[in-house]
PDB file of C-alpha atoms in Angstrom:
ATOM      1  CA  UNK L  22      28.228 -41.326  51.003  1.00  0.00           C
ATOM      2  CA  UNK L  23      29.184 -38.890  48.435  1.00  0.00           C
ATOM      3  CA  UNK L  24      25.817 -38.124  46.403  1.00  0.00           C
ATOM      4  CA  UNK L  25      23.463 -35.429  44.231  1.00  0.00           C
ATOM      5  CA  UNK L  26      19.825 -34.483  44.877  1.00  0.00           C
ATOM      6  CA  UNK L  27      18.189 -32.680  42.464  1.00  0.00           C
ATOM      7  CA  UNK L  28      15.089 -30.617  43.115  1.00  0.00           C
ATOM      8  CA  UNK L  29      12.681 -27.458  41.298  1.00  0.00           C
ATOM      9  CA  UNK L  30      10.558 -29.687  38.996  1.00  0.00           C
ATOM     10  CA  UNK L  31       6.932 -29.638  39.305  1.00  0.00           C
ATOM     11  CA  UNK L  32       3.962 -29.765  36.333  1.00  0.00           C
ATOM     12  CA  UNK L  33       3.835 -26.035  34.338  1.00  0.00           C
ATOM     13  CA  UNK L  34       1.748 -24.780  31.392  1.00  0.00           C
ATOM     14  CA  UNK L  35       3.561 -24.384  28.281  1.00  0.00           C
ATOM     15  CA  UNK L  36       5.500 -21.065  27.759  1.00  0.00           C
ATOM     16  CA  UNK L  37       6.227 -21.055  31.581  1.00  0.00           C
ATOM     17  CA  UNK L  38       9.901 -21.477  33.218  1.00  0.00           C
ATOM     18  CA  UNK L  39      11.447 -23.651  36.147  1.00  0.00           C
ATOM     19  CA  UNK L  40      14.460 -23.190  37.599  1.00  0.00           C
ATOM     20  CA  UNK L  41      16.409 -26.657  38.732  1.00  0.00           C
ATOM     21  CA  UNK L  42      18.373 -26.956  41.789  1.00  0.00           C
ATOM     22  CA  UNK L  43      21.631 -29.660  41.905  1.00  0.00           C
ATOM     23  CA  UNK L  44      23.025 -30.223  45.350  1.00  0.00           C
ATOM     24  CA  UNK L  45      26.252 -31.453  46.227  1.00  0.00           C
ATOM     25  CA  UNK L  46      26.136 -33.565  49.486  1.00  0.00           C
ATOM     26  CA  UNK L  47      29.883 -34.929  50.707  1.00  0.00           C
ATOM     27  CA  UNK L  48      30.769 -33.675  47.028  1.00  0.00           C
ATOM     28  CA  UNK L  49      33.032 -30.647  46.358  1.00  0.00           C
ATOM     29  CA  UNK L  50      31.533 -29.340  43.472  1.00  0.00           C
ATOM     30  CA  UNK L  51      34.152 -27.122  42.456  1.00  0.00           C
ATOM     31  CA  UNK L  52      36.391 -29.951  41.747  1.00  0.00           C
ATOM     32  CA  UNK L  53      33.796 -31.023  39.150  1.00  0.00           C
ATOM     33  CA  UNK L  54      32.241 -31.275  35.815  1.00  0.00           C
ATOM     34  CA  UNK L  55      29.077 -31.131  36.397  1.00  0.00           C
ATOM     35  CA  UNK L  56      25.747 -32.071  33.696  1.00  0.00           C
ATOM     36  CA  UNK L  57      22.657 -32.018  33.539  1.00  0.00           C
ATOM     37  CA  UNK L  58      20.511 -34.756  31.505  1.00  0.00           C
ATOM     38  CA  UNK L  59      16.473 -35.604  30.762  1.00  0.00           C
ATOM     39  CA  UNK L  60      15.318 -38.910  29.787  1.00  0.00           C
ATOM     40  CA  UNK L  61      11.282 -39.310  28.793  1.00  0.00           C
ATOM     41  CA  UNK L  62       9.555 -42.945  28.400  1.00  0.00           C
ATOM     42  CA  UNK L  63      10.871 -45.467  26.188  1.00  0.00           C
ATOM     43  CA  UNK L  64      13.540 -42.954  25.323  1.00  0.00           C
ATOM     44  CA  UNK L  65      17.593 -42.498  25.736  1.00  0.00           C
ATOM     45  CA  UNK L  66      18.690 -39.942  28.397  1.00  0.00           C
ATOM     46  CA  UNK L  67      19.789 -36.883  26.858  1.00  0.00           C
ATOM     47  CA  UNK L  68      22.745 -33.999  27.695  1.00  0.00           C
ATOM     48  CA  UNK L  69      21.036 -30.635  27.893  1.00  0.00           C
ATOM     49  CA  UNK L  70      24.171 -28.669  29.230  1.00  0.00           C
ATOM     50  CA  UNK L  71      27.429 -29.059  31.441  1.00  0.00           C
ATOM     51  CA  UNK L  72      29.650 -26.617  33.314  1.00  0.00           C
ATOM     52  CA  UNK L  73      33.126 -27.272  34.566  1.00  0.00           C
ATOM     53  CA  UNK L  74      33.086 -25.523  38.240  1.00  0.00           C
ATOM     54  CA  UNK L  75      36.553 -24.083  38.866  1.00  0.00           C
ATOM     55  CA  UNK L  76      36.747 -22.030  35.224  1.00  0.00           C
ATOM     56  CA  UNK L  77      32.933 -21.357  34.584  1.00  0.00           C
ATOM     57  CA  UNK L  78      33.067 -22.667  31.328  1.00  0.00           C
ATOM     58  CA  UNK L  79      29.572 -24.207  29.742  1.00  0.00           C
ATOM     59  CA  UNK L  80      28.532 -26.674  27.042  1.00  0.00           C
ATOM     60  CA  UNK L  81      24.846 -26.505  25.575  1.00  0.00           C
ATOM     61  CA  UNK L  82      23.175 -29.153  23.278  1.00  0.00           C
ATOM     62  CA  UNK L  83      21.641 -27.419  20.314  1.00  0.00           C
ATOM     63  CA  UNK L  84      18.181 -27.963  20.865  1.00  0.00           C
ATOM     64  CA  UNK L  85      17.664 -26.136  24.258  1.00  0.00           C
ATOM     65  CA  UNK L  86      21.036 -23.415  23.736  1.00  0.00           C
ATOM     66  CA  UNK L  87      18.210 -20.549  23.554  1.00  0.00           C
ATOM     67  CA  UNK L  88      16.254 -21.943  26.113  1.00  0.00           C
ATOM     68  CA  UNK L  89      18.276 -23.190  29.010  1.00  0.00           C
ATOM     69  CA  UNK L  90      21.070 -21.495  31.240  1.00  0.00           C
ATOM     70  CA  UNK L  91      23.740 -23.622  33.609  1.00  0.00           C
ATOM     71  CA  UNK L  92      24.854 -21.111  36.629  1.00  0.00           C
ATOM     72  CA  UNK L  93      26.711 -22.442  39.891  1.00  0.00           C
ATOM     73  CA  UNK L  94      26.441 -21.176  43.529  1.00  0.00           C
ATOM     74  CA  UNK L  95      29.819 -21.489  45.131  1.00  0.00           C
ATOM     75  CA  UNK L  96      28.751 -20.995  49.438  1.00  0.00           C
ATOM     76  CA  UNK L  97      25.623 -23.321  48.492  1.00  0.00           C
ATOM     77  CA  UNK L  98      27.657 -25.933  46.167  1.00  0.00           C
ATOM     78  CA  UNK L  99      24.594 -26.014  44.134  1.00  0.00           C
ATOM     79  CA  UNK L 100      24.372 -26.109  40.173  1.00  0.00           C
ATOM     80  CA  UNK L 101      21.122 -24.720  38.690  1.00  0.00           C
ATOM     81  CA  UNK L 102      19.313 -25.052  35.248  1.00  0.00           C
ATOM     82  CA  UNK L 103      16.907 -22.245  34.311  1.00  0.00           C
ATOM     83  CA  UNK L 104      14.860 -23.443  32.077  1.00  0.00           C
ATOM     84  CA  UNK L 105      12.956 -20.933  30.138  1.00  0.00           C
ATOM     85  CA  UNK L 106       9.695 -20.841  27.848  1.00  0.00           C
ATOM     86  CA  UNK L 107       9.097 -24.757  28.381  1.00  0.00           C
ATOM     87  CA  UNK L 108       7.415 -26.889  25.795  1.00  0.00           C
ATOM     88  CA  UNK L 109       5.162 -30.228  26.120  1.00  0.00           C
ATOM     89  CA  UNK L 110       8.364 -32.036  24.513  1.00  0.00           C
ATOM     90  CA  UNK L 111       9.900 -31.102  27.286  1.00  0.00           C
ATOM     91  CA  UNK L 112       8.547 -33.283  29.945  1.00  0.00           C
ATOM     92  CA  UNK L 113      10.887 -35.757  31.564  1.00  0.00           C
ATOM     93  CA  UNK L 114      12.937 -36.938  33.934  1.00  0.00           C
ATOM     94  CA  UNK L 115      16.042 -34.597  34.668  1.00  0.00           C
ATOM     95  CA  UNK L 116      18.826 -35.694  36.402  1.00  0.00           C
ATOM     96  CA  UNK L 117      22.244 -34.134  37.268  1.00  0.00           C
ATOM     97  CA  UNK L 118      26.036 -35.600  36.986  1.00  0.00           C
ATOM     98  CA  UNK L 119      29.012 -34.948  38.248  1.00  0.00           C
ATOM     99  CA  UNK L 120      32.604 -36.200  37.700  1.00  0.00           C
ATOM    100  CA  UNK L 121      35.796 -35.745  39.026  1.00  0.00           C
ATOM    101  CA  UNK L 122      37.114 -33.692  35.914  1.00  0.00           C
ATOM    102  CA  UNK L 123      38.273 -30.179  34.385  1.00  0.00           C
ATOM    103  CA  UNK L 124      35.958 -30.457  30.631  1.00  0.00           C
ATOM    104  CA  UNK L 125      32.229 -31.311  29.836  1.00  0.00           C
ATOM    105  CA  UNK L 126      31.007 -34.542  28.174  1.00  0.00           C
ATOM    106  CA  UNK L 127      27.522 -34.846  26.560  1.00  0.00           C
ATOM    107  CA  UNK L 128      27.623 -39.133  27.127  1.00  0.00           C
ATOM    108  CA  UNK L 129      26.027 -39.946  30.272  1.00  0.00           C
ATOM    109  CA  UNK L 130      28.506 -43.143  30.896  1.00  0.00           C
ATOM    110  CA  UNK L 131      31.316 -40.838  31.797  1.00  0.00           C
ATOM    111  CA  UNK L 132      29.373 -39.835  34.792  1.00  0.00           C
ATOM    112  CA  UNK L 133      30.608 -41.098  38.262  1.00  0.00           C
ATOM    113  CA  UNK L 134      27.735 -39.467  40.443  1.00  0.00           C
ATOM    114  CA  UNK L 135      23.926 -39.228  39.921  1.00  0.00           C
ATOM    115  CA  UNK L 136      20.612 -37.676  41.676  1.00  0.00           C
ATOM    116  CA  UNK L 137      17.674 -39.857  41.776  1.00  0.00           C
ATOM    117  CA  UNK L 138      15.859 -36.713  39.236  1.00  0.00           C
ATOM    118  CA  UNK L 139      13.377 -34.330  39.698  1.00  0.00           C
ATOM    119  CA  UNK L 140      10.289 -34.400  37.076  1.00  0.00           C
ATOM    120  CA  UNK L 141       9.653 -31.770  34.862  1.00  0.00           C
ATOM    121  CA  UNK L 142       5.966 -31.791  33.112  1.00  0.00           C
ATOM    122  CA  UNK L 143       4.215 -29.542  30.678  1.00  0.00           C
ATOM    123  CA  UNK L 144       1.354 -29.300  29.244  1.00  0.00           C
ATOM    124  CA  UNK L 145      -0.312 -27.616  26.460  1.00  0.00           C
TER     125      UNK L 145
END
């Protein structure tokens, strides 16, 4: 069955960087839109930053722009998010999406595909 599995979090200190790994399994990715979301306790899950496979082109949500890069490995159909100087607001859940689809959307319901997320945690 066609699925994600995301993978690279693990607790940091603040100011310290991770770099999160999206795997494709019986999924061309290159066929894809693919996203990348977060979603801490009692709170919404949130878009961080997209990338449509076949033309390379990105989408960033304001808050991380500076912070986080979206990059794709084509022989390991693998999307990764580099997430640089990390903050204690930035512990949560992050997940990755893909759909069968050429542009980038920031809502989480137009998402066929999900990972089960990998946890990101920093502290101060």
């Amino acid at each position: 069955q066609a699925h994600l599995v995301e993978s690279g979090g693990e607790s940091v200190q603040s100011g310290g960087s991770l770099r999160l790994s999206c795997a494709g399994s019986g999924l061309a990715l290159d066929e894809y839109a693919v996203g990348w979301f977060r979603q801490a306790p009692g709170k919404d899950r949130e878009f961080m930053a997209g990338i449509v496979w076949s033309t390379g082109s990105t989408k960033y949500a304001d808050s991380i722009k500076d912070r986080f890069t979206i990059s794709r490995d084509n022989a390991e159909n693998t999307v990764y998010l580099l997430l640089n100087n990390l903050k204690p607001e930035d512990t949560a859940l992050y997940y990755c999406a893909a759909e069968y689809n050429f542009y980038i959307r920031a809502s989480a319901a137009a998402y066929t595909y999900w990972g089960q997320g990998t946890q990101v945690t920093v502290s101060s």
